[in-house]
Amino acid sequence: MAIRPILTFEQPVLREKAKKVSRVDTSIQRLIDDLTETMLDAPGAGLAANQIGVPLRVCVVKGDDNQIWGLVNPEIVKHAGEQIGPEGCLSYPGWVGEVKRFETVVVKARNRHGKEVRIKSSGFTARAFQHELDHLDGVLFIDQLTSLETLRRVEDLEAVAAASV
Ligand code: ZN
């Protein structure tokens, strides 16, 4: 495992649609391990492969109970309700803004063994899944703000870490 540099928003790879993974092999498992280590070190609640310069549909998300999901080709197959709240991004350090998301989502993906999984989540974890899936389509939270006026600089590192994905 290795901690990889996290790219910031001006890097073009963060604006590209990431490619589907055709086979879950050891290189994908290594990528999931690197993403996990980099996310925990940052610290953040999620990280997408293109944030470390790899344009593949792979991401990791940390749940409220500290469970970590490594997902390959994730997609939202069901959603319900909505939530509005503060959100930040490891590729946009120090800034938080208000984003509207689904309250509950079911994500279908392959896990690190290539097996199909379905994960139901709500609240902040559901927010993290939606934020990471956006990354894989080249979309940043800054594009999703309810209003540009909600964007604010956050000096409190703990608060930023709690909201950054
Ligand atoms: Zn992000």
GROMACS .gro file of N, CA and C and ligand atoms in nm:
model
  496
    1MET      N    1   0.084  -0.119   0.000
    1MET     CA    2   0.000   0.000   0.000
    1MET      C    3   0.088   0.124   0.000
    2ALA      N    4   0.035   0.231  -0.053
    2ALA     CA    5   0.112   0.355  -0.058
    2ALA      C    6   0.018   0.475  -0.052
    3ILE      N    7   0.067   0.579   0.016
    3ILE     CA    8  -0.008   0.704   0.016
    3ILE      C    9   0.029   0.779  -0.111
    4ARG      N   10  -0.072   0.814  -0.190
    4ARG     CA   11  -0.047   0.882  -0.318
    4ARG      C   12  -0.088   1.028  -0.307
    5PRO      N   13  -0.023   1.116  -0.383
    5PRO     CA   14  -0.063   1.257  -0.378
    5PRO      C   15  -0.207   1.274  -0.431
    6ILE      N   16  -0.285   1.357  -0.363
    6ILE     CA   17  -0.422   1.385  -0.408
    6ILE      C   18  -0.419   1.507  -0.500
    7LEU      N   19  -0.472   1.490  -0.620
    7LEU     CA   20  -0.471   1.599  -0.718
    7LEU      C   21  -0.578   1.702  -0.682
    8THR      N   22  -0.552   1.827  -0.716
    8THR     CA   23  -0.651   1.931  -0.690
    8THR      C   24  -0.729   1.963  -0.817
    9PHE      N   25  -0.838   2.039  -0.797
    9PHE     CA   26  -0.943   2.056  -0.897
    9PHE      C   27  -0.897   2.103  -1.035
   10GLU      N   28  -0.782   2.173  -1.041
   10GLU     CA   29  -0.742   2.228  -1.172
   10GLU      C   30  -0.679   2.122  -1.264
   11GLN      N   31  -0.657   2.001  -1.212
   11GLN     CA   32  -0.600   1.894  -1.296
   11GLN      C   33  -0.706   1.837  -1.391
   12PRO      N   34  -0.677   1.830  -1.521
   12PRO     CA   35  -0.779   1.787  -1.620
   12PRO      C   36  -0.839   1.649  -1.592
   13VAL      N   37  -0.761   1.558  -1.531
   13VAL     CA   38  -0.813   1.421  -1.509
   13VAL      C   39  -0.937   1.423  -1.418
   14LEU      N   40  -0.950   1.529  -1.337
   14LEU     CA   41  -1.067   1.539  -1.249
   14LEU      C   42  -1.192   1.583  -1.325
   15ARG      N   43  -1.174   1.622  -1.450
   15ARG     CA   44  -1.288   1.666  -1.532
   15ARG      C   45  -1.323   1.564  -1.639
   16GLU      N   46  -1.252   1.450  -1.637
   16GLU     CA   47  -1.278   1.346  -1.737
   16GLU      C   48  -1.370   1.240  -1.681
   17LYS      N   49  -1.447   1.175  -1.771
   17LYS     CA   50  -1.529   1.062  -1.730
   17LYS      C   51  -1.437   0.941  -1.719
   18ALA      N   52  -1.433   0.880  -1.602
   18ALA     CA   53  -1.343   0.766  -1.581
   18ALA      C   54  -1.395   0.643  -1.656
   19LYS      N   55  -1.300   0.555  -1.694
   19LYS     CA   56  -1.336   0.436  -1.775
   19LYS      C   57  -1.376   0.318  -1.688
   20LYS      N   58  -1.470   0.240  -1.741
   20LYS     CA   59  -1.514   0.119  -1.672
   20LYS      C   60  -1.401   0.019  -1.660
   21VAL      N   61  -1.396  -0.054  -1.550
   21VAL     CA   62  -1.297  -0.158  -1.530
   21VAL      C   63  -1.353  -0.288  -1.589
   22SER      N   64  -1.275  -0.353  -1.677
   22SER     CA   65  -1.328  -0.475  -1.739
   22SER      C   66  -1.298  -0.599  -1.656
   23ARG      N   67  -1.186  -0.597  -1.582
   23ARG     CA   68  -1.149  -0.714  -1.503
   23ARG      C   69  -1.091  -0.670  -1.369
   24VAL      N   70  -1.143  -0.727  -1.260
   24VAL     CA   71  -1.090  -0.693  -1.128
   24VAL      C   72  -0.971  -0.785  -1.099
   25ASP      N   73  -0.850  -0.731  -1.118
   25ASP     CA   74  -0.729  -0.812  -1.097
   25ASP      C   75  -0.645  -0.752  -0.985
   26THR      N   76  -0.522  -0.800  -0.969
   26THR     CA   77  -0.440  -0.753  -0.857
   26THR      C   78  -0.405  -0.604  -0.869
   27SER      N   79  -0.399  -0.553  -0.993
   27SER     CA   80  -0.367  -0.410  -1.006
   27SER      C   81  -0.483  -0.326  -0.951
   28ILE      N   82  -0.606  -0.374  -0.968
   28ILE     CA   83  -0.724  -0.303  -0.914
   28ILE      C   84  -0.726  -0.316  -0.761
   29GLN      N   85  -0.688  -0.433  -0.711
   29GLN     CA   86  -0.683  -0.451  -0.566
   29GLN      C   87  -0.579  -0.358  -0.504
   30ARG      N   88  -0.465  -0.343  -0.573
   30ARG     CA   89  -0.361  -0.250  -0.524
   30ARG      C   90  -0.411  -0.106  -0.527
   31LEU      N   91  -0.486  -0.073  -0.632
   31LEU     CA   92  -0.543   0.061  -0.644
   31LEU      C   93  -0.638   0.088  -0.527
   32ILE      N   94  -0.724  -0.009  -0.494
   32ILE     CA   95  -0.816   0.006  -0.381
   32ILE      C   96  -0.739   0.025  -0.251
   33ASP      N   97  -0.630  -0.051  -0.234
   33ASP     CA   98  -0.547  -0.038  -0.113
   33ASP      C   99  -0.484   0.101  -0.104
   34ASP      N  100  -0.432   0.150  -0.215
   34ASP     CA  101  -0.371   0.285  -0.217
   34ASP      C  102  -0.475   0.393  -0.189
   35LEU      N  103  -0.595   0.378  -0.249
   35LEU     CA  104  -0.702   0.474  -0.226
   35LEU      C  105  -0.741   0.476  -0.078
   36THR      N  106  -0.749   0.357  -0.019
   36THR     CA  107  -0.787   0.345   0.122
   36THR      C  108  -0.684   0.414   0.211
   37GLU      N  109  -0.558   0.383   0.186
   37GLU     CA  110  -0.452   0.441   0.270
   37GLU      C  111  -0.446   0.593   0.253
   38THR      N  112  -0.461   0.640   0.130
   38THR     CA  113  -0.456   0.784   0.101
   38THR      C  114  -0.574   0.856   0.165
   39MET      N  115  -0.694   0.794   0.157
   39MET     CA  116  -0.815   0.853   0.218
   39MET      C  117  -0.799   0.865   0.370
   40LEU      N  118  -0.749   0.759   0.434
   40LEU     CA  119  -0.737   0.759   0.580
   40LEU      C  120  -0.631   0.859   0.625
   41ASP      N  121  -0.525   0.875   0.545
   41ASP     CA  122  -0.418   0.967   0.579
   41ASP      C  123  -0.463   1.113   0.565
   42ALA      N  124  -0.554   1.140   0.470
   42ALA     CA  125  -0.587   1.280   0.433
   42ALA      C  126  -0.630   1.369   0.552
   43PRO      N  127  -0.722   1.337   0.640
   43PRO     CA  128  -0.817   1.226   0.631
   43PRO      C  129  -0.944   1.271   0.563
   44GLY      N  130  -1.014   1.173   0.503
   44GLY     CA  131  -1.141   1.203   0.440
   44GLY      C  132  -1.234   1.084   0.451
   45ALA      N  133  -1.355   1.098   0.397
   45ALA     CA  134  -1.456   0.993   0.409
   45ALA      C  135  -1.477   0.920   0.276
   46GLY      N  136  -1.400   0.959   0.174
   46GLY     CA  137  -1.413   0.893   0.045
   46GLY      C  138  -1.306   0.943  -0.049
   47LEU      N  139  -1.276   0.864  -0.152
   47LEU     CA  140  -1.176   0.905  -0.251
   47LEU      C  141  -1.199   0.829  -0.381
   48ALA      N  142  -1.191   0.901  -0.492
   48ALA     CA  143  -1.210   0.839  -0.623
   48ALA      C  144  -1.075   0.825  -0.692
   49ALA      N  145  -1.063   0.722  -0.779
   49ALA     CA  146  -0.934   0.691  -0.841
   49ALA      C  147  -0.878   0.809  -0.921
   50ASN      N  148  -0.966   0.886  -0.988
   50ASN     CA  149  -0.910   0.998  -1.066
   50ASN      C  150  -0.851   1.107  -0.977
   51GLN      N  151  -0.887   1.108  -0.848
   51GLN     CA  152  -0.825   1.204  -0.756
   51GLN      C  153  -0.678   1.173  -0.730
   52ILE      N  154  -0.637   1.049  -0.761
   52ILE     CA  155  -0.493   1.018  -0.753
   52ILE      C  156  -0.437   0.993  -0.895
   53GLY      N  157  -0.511   1.041  -0.994
   53GLY     CA  158  -0.460   1.040  -1.131
   53GLY      C  159  -0.486   0.913  -1.211
   54VAL      N  160  -0.571   0.824  -1.159
   54VAL     CA  161  -0.602   0.700  -1.231
   54VAL      C  162  -0.745   0.709  -1.285
   55PRO      N  163  -0.762   0.720  -1.419
   55PRO     CA  164  -0.895   0.746  -1.474
   55PRO      C  165  -0.981   0.620  -1.490
   56LEU      N  166  -1.000   0.547  -1.381
   56LEU     CA  167  -1.081   0.425  -1.380
   56LEU      C  168  -1.195   0.440  -1.280
   57ARG      N  169  -1.307   0.365  -1.308
   57ARG     CA  170  -1.424   0.376  -1.221
   57ARG      C  171  -1.406   0.291  -1.094
   58VAL      N  172  -1.324   0.345  -1.004
   58VAL     CA  173  -1.295   0.280  -0.876
   58VAL      C  174  -1.296   0.388  -0.768
   59CYS      N  175  -1.357   0.357  -0.653
   59CYS     CA  176  -1.354   0.454  -0.543
   59CYS      C  177  -1.361   0.380  -0.410
   60VAL      N  178  -1.329   0.454  -0.304
   60VAL     CA  179  -1.346   0.400  -0.168
   60VAL      C  180  -1.433   0.497  -0.089
   61VAL      N  181  -1.511   0.442   0.004
   61VAL     CA  182  -1.596   0.523   0.092
   61VAL      C  183  -1.586   0.464   0.231
   62LYS      N  184  -1.577   0.555   0.329
   62LYS     CA  185  -1.574   0.511   0.469
   62LYS      C  186  -1.710   0.541   0.532
   63GLY      N  187  -1.771   0.440   0.592
   63GLY     CA  188  -1.903   0.457   0.653
   63GLY      C  189  -1.894   0.514   0.793
   64ASP      N  190  -2.010   0.546   0.851
   64ASP     CA  191  -2.017   0.602   0.987
   64ASP      C  192  -1.954   0.508   1.090
   65ASP      N  193  -1.966   0.379   1.065
   65ASP     CA  194  -1.913   0.280   1.160
   65ASP      C  195  -1.769   0.242   1.125
   66ASN      N  196  -1.704   0.328   1.040
   66ASN     CA  197  -1.564   0.308   0.998
   66ASN      C  198  -1.543   0.190   0.905
   67GLN      N  199  -1.653   0.130   0.859
   67GLN     CA  200  -1.639   0.026   0.756
   67GLN      C  201  -1.592   0.095   0.626
   68ILE      N  202  -1.504   0.027   0.553
   68ILE     CA  203  -1.454   0.086   0.428
   68ILE      C  204  -1.496  -0.002   0.311
   69TRP      N  205  -1.560   0.062   0.212
   69TRP     CA  206  -1.598  -0.010   0.090
   69TRP      C  207  -1.503   0.029  -0.023
   70GLY      N  208  -1.450  -0.069  -0.092
   70GLY     CA  209  -1.374  -0.045  -0.214
   70GLY      C  210  -1.462  -0.089  -0.330
   71LEU      N  211  -1.497   0.004  -0.416
   71LEU     CA  212  -1.597  -0.025  -0.518
   71LEU      C  213  -1.543  -0.010  -0.660
   72VAL      N  214  -1.580  -0.104  -0.745
   72VAL     CA  215  -1.541  -0.104  -0.885
   72VAL      C  216  -1.669  -0.089  -0.969
   73ASN      N  217  -1.667   0.003  -1.066
   73ASN     CA  218  -1.782   0.031  -1.153
   73ASN      C  219  -1.911   0.058  -1.073
   74PRO      N  220  -1.905   0.144  -0.971
   74PRO     CA  221  -2.025   0.168  -0.890
   74PRO      C  222  -2.131   0.246  -0.965
   75GLU      N  223  -2.259   0.215  -0.937
   75GLU     CA  224  -2.369   0.295  -0.992
   75GLU      C  225  -2.484   0.298  -0.892
   76ILE      N  226  -2.558   0.408  -0.895
   76ILE     CA  227  -2.675   0.420  -0.808
   76ILE      C  228  -2.791   0.350  -0.877
   77VAL      N  229  -2.853   0.252  -0.809
   77VAL     CA  230  -2.963   0.179  -0.871
   77VAL      C  231  -3.097   0.216  -0.808
   78LYS      N  232  -3.093   0.286  -0.694
   78LYS     CA  233  -3.216   0.325  -0.625
   78LYS      C  234  -3.185   0.445  -0.537
   79HIS      N  235  -3.279   0.538  -0.527
   79HIS     CA  236  -3.258   0.650  -0.436
   79HIS      C  237  -3.391   0.696  -0.381
   80ALA      N  238  -3.386   0.765  -0.266
   80ALA     CA  239  -3.508   0.817  -0.204
   80ALA      C  240  -3.475   0.941  -0.122
   81GLY      N  241  -3.573   1.030  -0.112
   81GLY     CA  242  -3.562   1.149  -0.028
   81GLY      C  243  -3.455   1.245  -0.072
   82GLU      N  244  -3.433   1.348   0.008
   82GLU     CA  245  -3.325   1.441  -0.020
   82GLU      C  246  -3.270   1.499   0.108
   83GLN      N  247  -3.148   1.547   0.102
   83GLN     CA  248  -3.082   1.611   0.216
   83GLN      C  249  -3.003   1.729   0.161
   84ILE      N  250  -2.998   1.837   0.241
   84ILE     CA  251  -2.915   1.952   0.206
   84ILE      C  252  -2.818   1.973   0.320
   85GLY      N  253  -2.688   1.981   0.288
   85GLY     CA  254  -2.591   1.997   0.396
   85GLY      C  255  -2.455   2.034   0.345
   86PRO      N  256  -2.362   2.061   0.439
   86PRO     CA  257  -2.228   2.101   0.401
   86PRO      C  258  -2.148   1.985   0.342
   87GLU      N  259  -2.068   2.017   0.241
   87GLU     CA  260  -1.986   1.914   0.176
   87GLU      C  261  -1.854   1.976   0.136
   88GLY      N  262  -1.748   1.898   0.147
   88GLY     CA  263  -1.616   1.944   0.105
   88GLY      C  264  -1.552   1.837   0.020
   89CYS      N  265  -1.432   1.864  -0.031
   89CYS     CA  266  -1.366   1.771  -0.122
   89CYS      C  267  -1.216   1.777  -0.098
   90LEU      N  268  -1.152   1.661  -0.096
   90LEU     CA  269  -1.007   1.655  -0.075
   90LEU      C  270  -0.932   1.721  -0.191
   91SER      N  271  -0.998   1.734  -0.306
   91SER     CA  272  -0.935   1.800  -0.421
   91SER      C  273  -0.965   1.951  -0.422
   92TYR      N  274  -1.035   1.996  -0.318
   92TYR     CA  275  -1.070   2.137  -0.304
   92TYR      C  276  -1.045   2.175  -0.159
   93PRO      N  277  -0.923   2.158  -0.110
   93PRO     CA  278  -0.897   2.165   0.034
   93PRO      C  279  -0.933   2.300   0.095
   94GLY      N  280  -0.996   2.293   0.213
   94GLY     CA  281  -1.023   2.415   0.290
   94GLY      C  282  -1.155   2.483   0.258
   95TRP      N  283  -1.235   2.426   0.168
   95TRP     CA  284  -1.362   2.489   0.130
   95TRP      C  285  -1.478   2.392   0.153
   96VAL      N  286  -1.588   2.449   0.199
   96VAL     CA  287  -1.710   2.371   0.221
   96VAL      C  288  -1.827   2.450   0.164
   97GLY      N  289  -1.920   2.380   0.102
   97GLY     CA  290  -2.040   2.445   0.048
   97GLY      C  291  -2.159   2.355   0.063
   98GLU      N  292  -2.278   2.414   0.043
   98GLU     CA  293  -2.401   2.339   0.064
   98GLU      C  294  -2.443   2.266  -0.064
   99VAL      N  295  -2.465   2.136  -0.052
   99VAL     CA  296  -2.503   2.053  -0.168
   99VAL      C  297  -2.627   1.971  -0.135
  100LYS      N  298  -2.720   1.966  -0.231
  100LYS     CA  299  -2.840   1.883  -0.215
  100LYS      C  300  -2.812   1.744  -0.270
  101ARG      N  301  -2.841   1.643  -0.193
  101ARG     CA  302  -2.819   1.503  -0.233
  101ARG      C  303  -2.942   1.420  -0.199
  102PHE      N  304  -2.947   1.297  -0.254
  102PHE     CA  305  -3.049   1.202  -0.210
  102PHE      C  306  -3.020   1.163  -0.065
  103GLU      N  307  -3.125   1.141   0.014
  103GLU     CA  308  -3.106   1.102   0.154
  103GLU      C  309  -3.058   0.956   0.163
  104THR      N  310  -3.113   0.872   0.076
  104THR     CA  311  -3.081   0.729   0.078
  104THR      C  312  -3.045   0.684  -0.064
  105VAL      N  313  -2.939   0.606  -0.077
  105VAL     CA  314  -2.908   0.549  -0.208
  105VAL      C  315  -2.871   0.400  -0.193
  106VAL      N  316  -2.901   0.326  -0.298
  106VAL     CA  317  -2.850   0.189  -0.308
  106VAL      C  318  -2.748   0.191  -0.422
  107VAL      N  319  -2.625   0.151  -0.390
  107VAL     CA  320  -2.518   0.148  -0.489
  107VAL      C  321  -2.487   0.003  -0.525
  108LYS      N  322  -2.484  -0.023  -0.655
  108LYS     CA  323  -2.444  -0.155  -0.704
  108LYS      C  324  -2.302  -0.143  -0.757
  109ALA      N  325  -2.217  -0.239  -0.726
  109ALA     CA  326  -2.076  -0.233  -0.770
  109ALA      C  327  -2.016  -0.373  -0.765
  110ARG      N  328  -1.891  -0.382  -0.808
  110ARG     CA  329  -1.812  -0.504  -0.784
  110ARG      C  330  -1.721  -0.473  -0.665
  111ASN      N  331  -1.696  -0.571  -0.583
  111ASN     CA  332  -1.599  -0.551  -0.474
  111ASN      C  333  -1.459  -0.591  -0.522
  112ARG      N  334  -1.362  -0.592  -0.430
  112ARG     CA  335  -1.223  -0.619  -0.468
  112ARG      C  336  -1.200  -0.761  -0.519
  113HIS      N  337  -1.299  -0.848  -0.498
  113HIS     CA  338  -1.289  -0.985  -0.548
  113HIS      C  339  -1.370  -1.004  -0.677
  114GLY      N  340  -1.426  -0.894  -0.729
  114GLY     CA  341  -1.503  -0.902  -0.852
  114GLY      C  342  -1.647  -0.947  -0.832
  115LYS      N  343  -1.686  -0.959  -0.706
  115LYS     CA  344  -1.821  -1.007  -0.675
  115LYS      C  345  -1.917  -0.888  -0.672
  116GLU      N  346  -2.041  -0.908  -0.724
  116GLU     CA  347  -2.138  -0.798  -0.723
  116GLU      C  348  -2.191  -0.774  -0.582
  117VAL      N  349  -2.193  -0.647  -0.541
  117VAL     CA  350  -2.247  -0.611  -0.409
  117VAL      C  351  -2.348  -0.498  -0.427
  118ARG      N  352  -2.442  -0.490  -0.333
  118ARG     CA  353  -2.537  -0.379  -0.327
  118ARG      C  354  -2.530  -0.321  -0.188
  119ILE      N  355  -2.508  -0.191  -0.177
  119ILE     CA  356  -2.491  -0.126  -0.047
  119ILE      C  357  -2.598  -0.019  -0.032
  120LYS      N  358  -2.677  -0.030   0.075
  120LYS     CA  359  -2.776   0.074   0.103
  120LYS      C  360  -2.719   0.166   0.209
  121SER      N  361  -2.728   0.296   0.187
  121SER     CA  362  -2.676   0.390   0.285
  121SER      C  363  -2.766   0.512   0.292
  122SER      N  364  -2.753   0.586   0.401
  122SER     CA  365  -2.828   0.711   0.413
  122SER      C  366  -2.743   0.814   0.486
  123GLY      N  367  -2.794   0.937   0.491
  123GLY     CA  368  -2.724   1.044   0.561
  123GLY      C  369  -2.589   1.075   0.499
  124PHE      N  370  -2.487   1.098   0.584
  124PHE     CA  371  -2.358   1.142   0.532
  124PHE      C  372  -2.291   1.035   0.445
  125THR      N  373  -2.309   0.909   0.479
  125THR     CA  374  -2.247   0.803   0.397
  125THR      C  375  -2.307   0.803   0.256
  126ALA      N  376  -2.438   0.822   0.247
  126ALA     CA  377  -2.503   0.831   0.116
  126ALA      C  378  -2.450   0.952   0.039
  127ARG      N  379  -2.427   1.061   0.111
  127ARG     CA  380  -2.367   1.181   0.050
  127ARG      C  381  -2.229   1.148  -0.006
  128ALA      N  382  -2.149   1.075   0.071
  128ALA     CA  383  -2.013   1.040   0.027
  128ALA      C  384  -2.019   0.954  -0.100
  129PHE      N  385  -2.108   0.857  -0.105
  129PHE     CA  386  -2.121   0.774  -0.226
  129PHE      C  387  -2.155   0.860  -0.348
  130GLN      N  388  -2.251   0.953  -0.331
  130GLN     CA  389  -2.292   1.036  -0.445
  130GLN      C  390  -2.179   1.128  -0.490
  131HIS      N  391  -2.102   1.179  -0.392
  131HIS     CA  392  -1.988   1.266  -0.423
  131HIS      C  393  -1.881   1.189  -0.503
  132GLU      N  394  -1.852   1.065  -0.461
  132GLU     CA  395  -1.749   0.986  -0.531
  132GLU      C  396  -1.796   0.945  -0.671
  133LEU      N  397  -1.924   0.908  -0.682
  133LEU     CA  398  -1.975   0.871  -0.815
  133LEU      C  399  -1.972   0.990  -0.909
  134ASP      N  400  -1.997   1.110  -0.857
  134ASP     CA  401  -1.982   1.232  -0.938
  134ASP      C  402  -1.839   1.246  -0.988
  135HIS      N  403  -1.742   1.224  -0.897
  135HIS     CA  404  -1.600   1.234  -0.937
  135HIS      C  405  -1.573   1.146  -1.060
  136LEU      N  406  -1.630   1.025  -1.061
  136LEU     CA  407  -1.602   0.930  -1.170
  136LEU      C  408  -1.662   0.979  -1.302
  137ASP      N  409  -1.755   1.074  -1.294
  137ASP     CA  410  -1.811   1.135  -1.416
  137ASP      C  411  -1.750   1.272  -1.443
  138GLY      N  412  -1.644   1.307  -1.370
  138GLY     CA  413  -1.578   1.435  -1.392
  138GLY      C  414  -1.651   1.554  -1.332
  139VAL      N  415  -1.741   1.525  -1.237
  139VAL     CA  416  -1.821   1.631  -1.174
  139VAL      C  417  -1.767   1.659  -1.034
  140LEU      N  418  -1.751   1.788  -1.001
  140LEU     CA  419  -1.701   1.827  -0.868
  140LEU      C  420  -1.813   1.889  -0.785
  141PHE      N  421  -1.800   1.884  -0.653
  141PHE     CA  422  -1.907   1.936  -0.565
  141PHE      C  423  -1.937   2.082  -0.592
  142ILE      N  424  -1.836   2.152  -0.639
  142ILE     CA  425  -1.849   2.294  -0.670
  142ILE      C  426  -1.956   2.317  -0.780
  143ASP      N  427  -1.975   2.214  -0.866
  143ASP     CA  428  -2.077   2.222  -0.972
  143ASP      C  429  -2.217   2.201  -0.916
  144GLN      N  430  -2.224   2.144  -0.796
  144GLN     CA  431  -2.352   2.097  -0.742
  144GLN      C  432  -2.404   2.185  -0.628
  145LEU      N  433  -2.336   2.297  -0.600
  145LEU     CA  434  -2.376   2.382  -0.487
  145LEU      C  435  -2.518   2.435  -0.506
  146THR      N  436  -2.594   2.442  -0.395
  146THR     CA  437  -2.728   2.501  -0.402
  146THR      C  438  -2.715   2.648  -0.442
  147SER      N  439  -2.606   2.712  -0.396
  147SER     CA  440  -2.575   2.850  -0.434
  147SER      C  441  -2.428   2.875  -0.407
  148LEU      N  442  -2.366   2.954  -0.494
  148LEU     CA  443  -2.223   2.984  -0.479
  148LEU      C  444  -2.198   3.057  -0.346
  149GLU      N  445  -2.303   3.126  -0.298
  149GLU     CA  446  -2.290   3.202  -0.173
  149GLU      C  447  -2.271   3.112  -0.051
  150THR      N  448  -2.303   2.984  -0.064
  150THR     CA  449  -2.287   2.894   0.052
  150THR      C  450  -2.142   2.848   0.067
  151LEU      N  451  -2.060   2.874  -0.036
  151LEU     CA  452  -1.919   2.831  -0.032
  151LEU      C  453  -1.844   2.915   0.070
  152ARG      N  454  -1.779   2.847   0.165
  152ARG     CA  455  -1.703   2.922   0.265
  152ARG      C  456  -1.572   2.853   0.297
  153ARG      N  457  -1.477   2.933   0.340
  153ARG     CA  458  -1.345   2.886   0.378
  153ARG      C  459  -1.358   2.830   0.520
  154VAL      N  460  -1.304   2.713   0.542
  154VAL     CA  461  -1.311   2.653   0.676
  154VAL      C  462  -1.170   2.636   0.729
  155GLU      N  463  -1.144   2.700   0.842
  155GLU     CA  464  -1.010   2.693   0.901
  155GLU      C  465  -0.999   2.572   0.994
  156ASP      N  466  -1.114   2.534   1.050
  156ASP     CA  467  -1.116   2.424   1.146
  156ASP      C  468  -1.093   2.291   1.071
  157LEU      N  469  -0.974   2.236   1.085
  157LEU     CA  470  -0.936   2.117   1.008
  157LEU      C  471  -1.024   1.996   1.038
  158GLU      N  472  -1.067   1.985   1.164
  158GLU     CA  473  -1.155   1.874   1.203
  158GLU      C  474  -1.285   1.881   1.125
  159ALA      N  475  -1.340   2.000   1.114
  159ALA     CA  476  -1.467   2.018   1.043
  159ALA      C  477  -1.451   1.987   0.895
  160VAL      N  478  -1.339   2.026   0.839
  160VAL     CA  479  -1.314   1.999   0.698
  160VAL      C  480  -1.301   1.848   0.675
  161ALA      N  481  -1.226   1.783   0.763
  161ALA     CA  482  -1.206   1.639   0.749
  161ALA      C  483  -1.339   1.566   0.755
  162ALA      N  484  -1.427   1.611   0.843
  162ALA     CA  485  -1.557   1.545   0.860
  162ALA      C  486  -1.642   1.557   0.736
  163ALA      N  487  -1.624   1.666   0.660
  163ALA     CA  488  -1.711   1.690   0.546
  163ALA      C  489  -1.646   1.658   0.411
  164SER      N  490  -1.519   1.620   0.411
  164SER     CA  491  -1.447   1.608   0.284
  164SER      C  492  -1.447   1.465   0.229
  165VAL      N  493  -1.480   1.458   0.100
  165VAL     CA  494  -1.489   1.327   0.037
  165VAL      C  495  -1.429   1.329  -0.102
  166ZN      ZN  496  -1.412   1.499  -0.370
   0.00000   0.00000   0.00000
